[in-house]
Coordinates of C-alpha atoms and ligand atoms in Angstrom, one line a residue:
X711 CA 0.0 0.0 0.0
X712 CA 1.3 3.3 -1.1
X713 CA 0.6 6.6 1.2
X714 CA 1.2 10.1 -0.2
X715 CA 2.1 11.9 3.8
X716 CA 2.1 15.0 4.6
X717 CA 3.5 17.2 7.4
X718 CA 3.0 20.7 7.8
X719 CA 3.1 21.0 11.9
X720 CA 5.8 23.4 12.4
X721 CA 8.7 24.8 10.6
X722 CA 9.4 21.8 7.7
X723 CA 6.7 21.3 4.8
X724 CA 7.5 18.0 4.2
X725 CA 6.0 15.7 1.6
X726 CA 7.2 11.6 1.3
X727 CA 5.8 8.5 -0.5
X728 CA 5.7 5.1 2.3
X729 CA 4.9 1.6 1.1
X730 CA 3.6 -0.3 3.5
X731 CA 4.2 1.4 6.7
X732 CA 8.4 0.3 6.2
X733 CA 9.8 1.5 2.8
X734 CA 10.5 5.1 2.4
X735 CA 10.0 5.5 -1.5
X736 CA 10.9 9.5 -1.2
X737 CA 10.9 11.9 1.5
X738 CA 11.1 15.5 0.3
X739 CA 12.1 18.1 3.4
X740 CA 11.5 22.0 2.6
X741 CA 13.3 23.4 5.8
X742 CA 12.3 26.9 6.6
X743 CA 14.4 26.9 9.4
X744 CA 17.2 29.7 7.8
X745 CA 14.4 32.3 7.6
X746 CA 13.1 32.0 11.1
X747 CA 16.7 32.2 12.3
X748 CA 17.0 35.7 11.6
X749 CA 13.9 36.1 14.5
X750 CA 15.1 33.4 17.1
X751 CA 12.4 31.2 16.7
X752 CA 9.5 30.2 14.2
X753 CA 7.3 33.3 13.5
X754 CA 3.7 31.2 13.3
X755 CA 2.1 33.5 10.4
X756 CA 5.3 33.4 8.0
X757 CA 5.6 29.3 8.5
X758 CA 2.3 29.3 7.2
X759 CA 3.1 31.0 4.3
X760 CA 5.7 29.4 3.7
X761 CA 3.4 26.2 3.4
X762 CA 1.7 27.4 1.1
X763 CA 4.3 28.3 -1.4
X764 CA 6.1 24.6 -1.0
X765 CA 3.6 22.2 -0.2
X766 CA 2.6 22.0 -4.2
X767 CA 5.6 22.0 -5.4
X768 CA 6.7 19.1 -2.9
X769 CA 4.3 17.2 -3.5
X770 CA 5.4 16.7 -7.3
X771 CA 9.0 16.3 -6.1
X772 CA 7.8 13.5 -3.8
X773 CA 6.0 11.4 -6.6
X774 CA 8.5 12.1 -8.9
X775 CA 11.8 10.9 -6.9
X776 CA 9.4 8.0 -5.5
X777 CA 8.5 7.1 -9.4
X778 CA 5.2 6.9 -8.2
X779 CA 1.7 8.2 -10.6
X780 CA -1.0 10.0 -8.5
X781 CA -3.2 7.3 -9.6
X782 CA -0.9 4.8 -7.9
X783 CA -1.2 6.4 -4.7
X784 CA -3.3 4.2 -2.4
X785 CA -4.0 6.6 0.5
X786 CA -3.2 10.0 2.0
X787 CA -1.8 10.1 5.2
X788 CA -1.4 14.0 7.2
X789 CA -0.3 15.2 10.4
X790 CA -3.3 17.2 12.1
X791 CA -2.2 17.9 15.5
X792 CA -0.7 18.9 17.1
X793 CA 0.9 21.8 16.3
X794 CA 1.2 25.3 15.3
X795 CA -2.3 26.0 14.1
X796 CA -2.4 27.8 10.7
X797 CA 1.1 25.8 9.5
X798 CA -1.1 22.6 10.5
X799 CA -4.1 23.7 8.6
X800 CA -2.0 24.2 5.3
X801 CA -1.1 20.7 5.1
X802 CA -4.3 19.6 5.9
X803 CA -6.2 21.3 3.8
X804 CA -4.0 20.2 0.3
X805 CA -4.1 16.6 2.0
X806 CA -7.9 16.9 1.6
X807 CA -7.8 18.3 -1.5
X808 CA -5.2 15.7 -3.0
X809 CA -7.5 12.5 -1.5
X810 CA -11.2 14.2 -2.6
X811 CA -9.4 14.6 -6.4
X812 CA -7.7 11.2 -6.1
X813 CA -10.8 9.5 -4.4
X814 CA -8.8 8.1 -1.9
X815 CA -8.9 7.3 2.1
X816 CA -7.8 10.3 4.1
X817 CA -5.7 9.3 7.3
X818 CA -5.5 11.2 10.0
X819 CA -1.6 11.0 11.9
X820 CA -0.6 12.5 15.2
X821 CA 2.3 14.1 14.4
X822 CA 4.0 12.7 18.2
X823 CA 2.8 9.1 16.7
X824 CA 4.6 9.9 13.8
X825 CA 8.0 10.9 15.7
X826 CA 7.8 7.4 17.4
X827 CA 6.6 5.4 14.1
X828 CA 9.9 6.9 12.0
X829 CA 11.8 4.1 14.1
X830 CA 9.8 1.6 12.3
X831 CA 11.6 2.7 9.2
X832 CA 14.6 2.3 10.5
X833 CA 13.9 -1.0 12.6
X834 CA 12.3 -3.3 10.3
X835 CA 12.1 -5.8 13.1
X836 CA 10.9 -3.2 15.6
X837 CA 6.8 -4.5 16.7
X838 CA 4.9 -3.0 19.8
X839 CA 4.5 -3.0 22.7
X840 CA 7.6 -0.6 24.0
X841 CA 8.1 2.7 26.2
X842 CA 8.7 5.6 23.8
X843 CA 10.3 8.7 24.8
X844 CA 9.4 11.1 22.3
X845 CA 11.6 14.3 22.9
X846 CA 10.6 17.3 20.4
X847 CA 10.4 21.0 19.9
X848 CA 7.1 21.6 21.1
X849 CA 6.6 18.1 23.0
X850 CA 8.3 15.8 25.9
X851 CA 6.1 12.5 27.0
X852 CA 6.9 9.4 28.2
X853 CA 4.1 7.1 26.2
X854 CA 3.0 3.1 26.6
X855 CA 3.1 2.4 22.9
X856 CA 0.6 -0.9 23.9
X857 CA 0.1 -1.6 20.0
X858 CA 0.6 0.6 16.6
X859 CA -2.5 2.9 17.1
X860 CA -3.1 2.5 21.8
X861 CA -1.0 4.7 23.7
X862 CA -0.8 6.1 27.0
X863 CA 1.0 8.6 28.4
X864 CA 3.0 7.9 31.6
X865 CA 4.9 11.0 31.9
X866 CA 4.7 14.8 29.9
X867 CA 6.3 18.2 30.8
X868 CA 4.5 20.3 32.9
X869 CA 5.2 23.2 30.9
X870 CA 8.0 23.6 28.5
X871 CA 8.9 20.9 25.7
X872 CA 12.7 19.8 25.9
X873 CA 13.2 21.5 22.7
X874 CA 12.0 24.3 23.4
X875 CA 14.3 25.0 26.3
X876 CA 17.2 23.8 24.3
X877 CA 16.5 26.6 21.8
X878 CA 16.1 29.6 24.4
X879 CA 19.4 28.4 26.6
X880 CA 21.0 28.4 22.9
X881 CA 19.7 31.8 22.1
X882 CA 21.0 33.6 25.4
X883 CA 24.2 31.9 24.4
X884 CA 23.9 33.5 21.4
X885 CA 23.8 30.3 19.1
X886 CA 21.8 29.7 16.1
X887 CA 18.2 28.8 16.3
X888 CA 17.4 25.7 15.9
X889 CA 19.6 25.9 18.8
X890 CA 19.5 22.2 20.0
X891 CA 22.7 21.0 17.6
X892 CA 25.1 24.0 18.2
X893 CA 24.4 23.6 21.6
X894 CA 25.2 19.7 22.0
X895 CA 28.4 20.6 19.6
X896 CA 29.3 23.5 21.9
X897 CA 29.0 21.4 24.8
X898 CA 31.7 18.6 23.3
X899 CA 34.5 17.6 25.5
X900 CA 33.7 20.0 27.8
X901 CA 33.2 18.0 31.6
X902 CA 30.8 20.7 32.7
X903 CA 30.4 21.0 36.8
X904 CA 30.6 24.5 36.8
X905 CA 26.9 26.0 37.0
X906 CA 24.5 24.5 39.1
X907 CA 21.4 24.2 37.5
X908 CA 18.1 23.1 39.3
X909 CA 16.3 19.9 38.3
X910 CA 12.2 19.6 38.5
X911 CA 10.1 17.2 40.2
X912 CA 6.2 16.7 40.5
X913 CA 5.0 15.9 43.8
X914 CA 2.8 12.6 43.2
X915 CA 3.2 12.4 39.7
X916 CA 6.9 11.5 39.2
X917 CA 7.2 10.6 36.0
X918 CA 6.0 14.2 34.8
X919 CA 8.7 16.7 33.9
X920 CA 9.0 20.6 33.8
X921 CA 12.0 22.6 32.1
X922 CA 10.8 26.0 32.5
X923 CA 12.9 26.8 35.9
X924 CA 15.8 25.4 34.2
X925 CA 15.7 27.5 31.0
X926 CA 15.0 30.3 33.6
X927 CA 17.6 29.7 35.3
X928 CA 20.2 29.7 32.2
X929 CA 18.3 32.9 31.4
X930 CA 19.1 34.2 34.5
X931 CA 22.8 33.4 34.4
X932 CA 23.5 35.4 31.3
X933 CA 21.3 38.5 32.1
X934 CA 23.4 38.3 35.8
X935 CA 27.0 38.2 33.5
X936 CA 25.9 40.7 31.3
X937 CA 25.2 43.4 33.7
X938 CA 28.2 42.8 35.6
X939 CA 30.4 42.5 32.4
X940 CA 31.4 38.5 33.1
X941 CA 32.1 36.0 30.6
X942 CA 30.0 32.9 30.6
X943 CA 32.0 29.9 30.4
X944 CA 29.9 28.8 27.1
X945 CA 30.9 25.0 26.8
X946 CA 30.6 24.6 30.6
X947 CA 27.1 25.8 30.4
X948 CA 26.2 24.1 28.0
X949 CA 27.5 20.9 29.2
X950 CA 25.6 21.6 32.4
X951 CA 22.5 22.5 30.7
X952 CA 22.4 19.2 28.6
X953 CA 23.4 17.1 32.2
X954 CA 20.3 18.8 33.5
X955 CA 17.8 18.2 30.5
X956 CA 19.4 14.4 30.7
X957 CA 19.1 13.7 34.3
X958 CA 15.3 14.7 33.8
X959 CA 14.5 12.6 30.9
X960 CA 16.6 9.4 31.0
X961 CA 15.9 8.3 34.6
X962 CA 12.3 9.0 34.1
X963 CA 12.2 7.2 30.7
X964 CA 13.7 3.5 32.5
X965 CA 11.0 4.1 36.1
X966 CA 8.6 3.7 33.5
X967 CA 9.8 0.8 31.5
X968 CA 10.0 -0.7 35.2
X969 CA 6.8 0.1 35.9
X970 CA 4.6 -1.1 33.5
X971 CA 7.4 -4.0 32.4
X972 CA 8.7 -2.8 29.0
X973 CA 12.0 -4.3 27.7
X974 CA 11.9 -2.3 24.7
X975 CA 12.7 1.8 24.9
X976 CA 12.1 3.7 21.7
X977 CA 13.5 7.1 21.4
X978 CA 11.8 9.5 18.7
X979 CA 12.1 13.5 18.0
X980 CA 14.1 15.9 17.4
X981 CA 16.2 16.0 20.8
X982 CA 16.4 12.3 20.5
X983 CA 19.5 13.8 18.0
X984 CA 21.4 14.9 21.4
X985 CA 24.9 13.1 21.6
X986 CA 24.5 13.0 25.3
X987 CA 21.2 11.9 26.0
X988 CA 21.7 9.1 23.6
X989 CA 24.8 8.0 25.7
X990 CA 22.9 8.4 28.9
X991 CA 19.9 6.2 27.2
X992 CA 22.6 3.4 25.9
X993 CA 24.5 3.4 29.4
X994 CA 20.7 3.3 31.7
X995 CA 19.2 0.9 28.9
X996 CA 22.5 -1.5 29.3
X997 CA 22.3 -1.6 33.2
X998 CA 18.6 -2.4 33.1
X999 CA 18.7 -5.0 30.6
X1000 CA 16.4 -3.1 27.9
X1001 CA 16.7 -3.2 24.3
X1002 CA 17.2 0.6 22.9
X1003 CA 16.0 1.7 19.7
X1004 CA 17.6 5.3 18.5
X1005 CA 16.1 6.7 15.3
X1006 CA 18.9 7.9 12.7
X1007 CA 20.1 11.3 13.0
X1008 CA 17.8 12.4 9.9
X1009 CA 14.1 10.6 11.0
X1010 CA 14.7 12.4 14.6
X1011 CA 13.5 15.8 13.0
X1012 CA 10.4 16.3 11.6
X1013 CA 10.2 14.6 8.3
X1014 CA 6.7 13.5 5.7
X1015 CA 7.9 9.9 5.7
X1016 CA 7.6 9.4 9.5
X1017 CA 4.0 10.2 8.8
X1018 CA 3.2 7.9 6.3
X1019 CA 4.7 5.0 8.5
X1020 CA 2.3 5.7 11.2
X1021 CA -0.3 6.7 8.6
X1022 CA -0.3 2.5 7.7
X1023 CA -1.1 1.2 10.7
X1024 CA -3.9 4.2 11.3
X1025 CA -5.1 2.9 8.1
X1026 CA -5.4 -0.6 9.0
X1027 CA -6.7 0.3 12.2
X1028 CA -9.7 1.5 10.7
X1029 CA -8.6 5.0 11.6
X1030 CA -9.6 7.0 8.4
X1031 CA -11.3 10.8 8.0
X1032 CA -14.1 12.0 5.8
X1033 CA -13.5 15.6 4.4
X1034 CA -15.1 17.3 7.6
X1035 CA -11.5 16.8 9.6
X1036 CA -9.8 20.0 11.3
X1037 CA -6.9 20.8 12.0
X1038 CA -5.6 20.7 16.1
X1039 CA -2.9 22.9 18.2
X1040 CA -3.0 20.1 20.5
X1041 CA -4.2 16.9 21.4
X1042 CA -3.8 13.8 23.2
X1043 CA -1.6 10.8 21.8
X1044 CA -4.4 8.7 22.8
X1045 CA -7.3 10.1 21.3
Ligands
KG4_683 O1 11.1 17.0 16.3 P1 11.5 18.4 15.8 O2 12.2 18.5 14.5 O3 10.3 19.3 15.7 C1 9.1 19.2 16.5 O4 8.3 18.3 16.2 O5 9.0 20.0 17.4 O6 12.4 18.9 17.0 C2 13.0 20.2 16.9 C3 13.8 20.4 18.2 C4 14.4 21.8 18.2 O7 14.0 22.3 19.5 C5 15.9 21.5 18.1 O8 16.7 22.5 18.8 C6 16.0 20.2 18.8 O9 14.9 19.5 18.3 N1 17.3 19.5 18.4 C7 18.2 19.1 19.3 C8 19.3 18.6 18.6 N2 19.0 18.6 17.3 C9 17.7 19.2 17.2 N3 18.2 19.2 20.7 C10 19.3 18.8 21.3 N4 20.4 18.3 20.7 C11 20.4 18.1 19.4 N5 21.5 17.6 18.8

């Protein structure tokens, strides 16, 4: 079966062709992420226009480099929440469009479930059930991936996503944004243990998470040096920054393989890209005897074919949309 995804959520218009839930036939990425560097962060209203320039365009390039015909395209698969509202509703609305002309099934994807189904093109062998962490710019949950289409979450941030905190403690260190990669290369073979940064917990509900005192805290620590005119130590910071984002994710990640059993951890998004949470994930997951799955560099980031992975097993689920489907800023994994 041959899915035509889209994904339109944040800052990528991204357009693949997926057979079967496994084989990536294309995967076209439009990154838009050089313009909204020049603001710090992704301006809503200009990634929706930016949408709408690519997503046609895209498209083509996807059935062409998959050597694919529209008419050979079995369903459409699109990401409708969550995410930043009107980029969401771009992609949506040309994925309706593109299954009312074809006549084909429209599938509705979660875009989180997407983040956590890209491992299944990279681990052909990979089956639920397994934990998933799925780490991204505008998400952080722990989820119970029972089967392809029943999760639970176990764990989410109480406020800020991990990505999200990585880009503004990147900003007032004056990186790039997407700020997560400079930051992890800034941070390389640096020890850290010079700033003492605070870590969260959640009375009663331990496996939750909340990085918003943390990236206050970095915030903090630069606004203090710059009015007295000290230098930050940059790649201590940052080493200390990433220890702290770590020591709140991977611990919490293996309680709840513990609790509920799991042998298999699944990382997904696009922090899952970090160099040291992956060590920290390979060194917990070897002590606790659990198998560890870490997507490939380039299916951590948002991407179209991740979509149409998941978009296979919503389909055989039964999990299809008639033409009166909206668009979502957010919403639950499990629903
Ligand atoms: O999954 P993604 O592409 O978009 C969302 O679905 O939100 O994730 C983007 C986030 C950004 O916050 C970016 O800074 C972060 O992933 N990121 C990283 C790394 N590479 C990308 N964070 C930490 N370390 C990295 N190497």
């Amino acid at each position: 079966m041959k899915i035509l995804a889209f994904e339109s959520t944040c800052d990528e218009t991204a357009v693949a062709v997926v057979e079967d839930g496994r084989t990536v036939l294309s995967d076209c990425i439009a990154s838009q992420a050089d313009m909204h560097a020049i603001y710090g962060g992704v301006v809503p209203e200009l990634a929706s226009r930016k949408h709408v320039e690519a997503i046609a365009a895209l498209a083509d390039q996807a059935l062409e480099k998959a050597g694919v015909s529209r008419s050979e395209i079995d369903a459409v698969a699109v990401a409708y929440a969550p995410g930043l509202i009107g980029a969401v509703l771009v992609g949506l609305s040309f994925a309706k469009s593109v299954a009312f002309a074809l006549g084909k099934p429209l599938i509705p994807v979660h875009h989180i479930r997407g983040h956590i189904a890209a491992n299944y093109l990279a681990f052909p062998d990979l089956k639920p059930p397994f934990m998933a962490l799925a780490i991204s710019g505008g998400n952080t949950l722990i989820v119970d991936v029972k089967d392809y289409t029943d999760m639970e979450i176990l764990g989410a941030t109480r406020d800020d996503a991990a990505g999200e905190c990585f880009d503004k403690a990147a900003r007032v260190l004056g990186l790039p944004y997407p700020g997560g990669k400079p930051l992890d290369e800034l941070a390389k073979g640096c020890a850290g243990g010079v700033y003492d940064l605070p870590r969260a917990k959640v009375d009663g509900a331990e496996l939750d998470m909340s990085f918003s005192g943390l990236k206050t805290a970095v915030v903090n620590l630069a606004h203090n040096a710059e009015q007295k005119g000290e230098e930050l130590n940059g790649p201590a910071l940052a080493a200390d920054f990433i220890r702290a984002v770590s020591d709140e994710l991977v611990p919490r990640a293996m309680e709840a393989c513990r609790r509920r059993g799991r042998k298999v951890l699944v990382a997904a998004g696009g922090v899952a890209a970090n160099s040291v949470i992956r060590r920290d994930l390979e060194n917990a997951c070897a002590k606790d005897g659990v198998e560890l799955f870490l997507p490939p560099l380039k299916l951590c980031g948002d991407n179209g074919a991740m979509i149409g992975a998941q978009g296979y097993y919503e389909y055989l689920a039964g999990n299809t949309a008639d033409m009166s489907l909206n668009a979502y800023a957010t919403r639950e994994i499990g629903d």
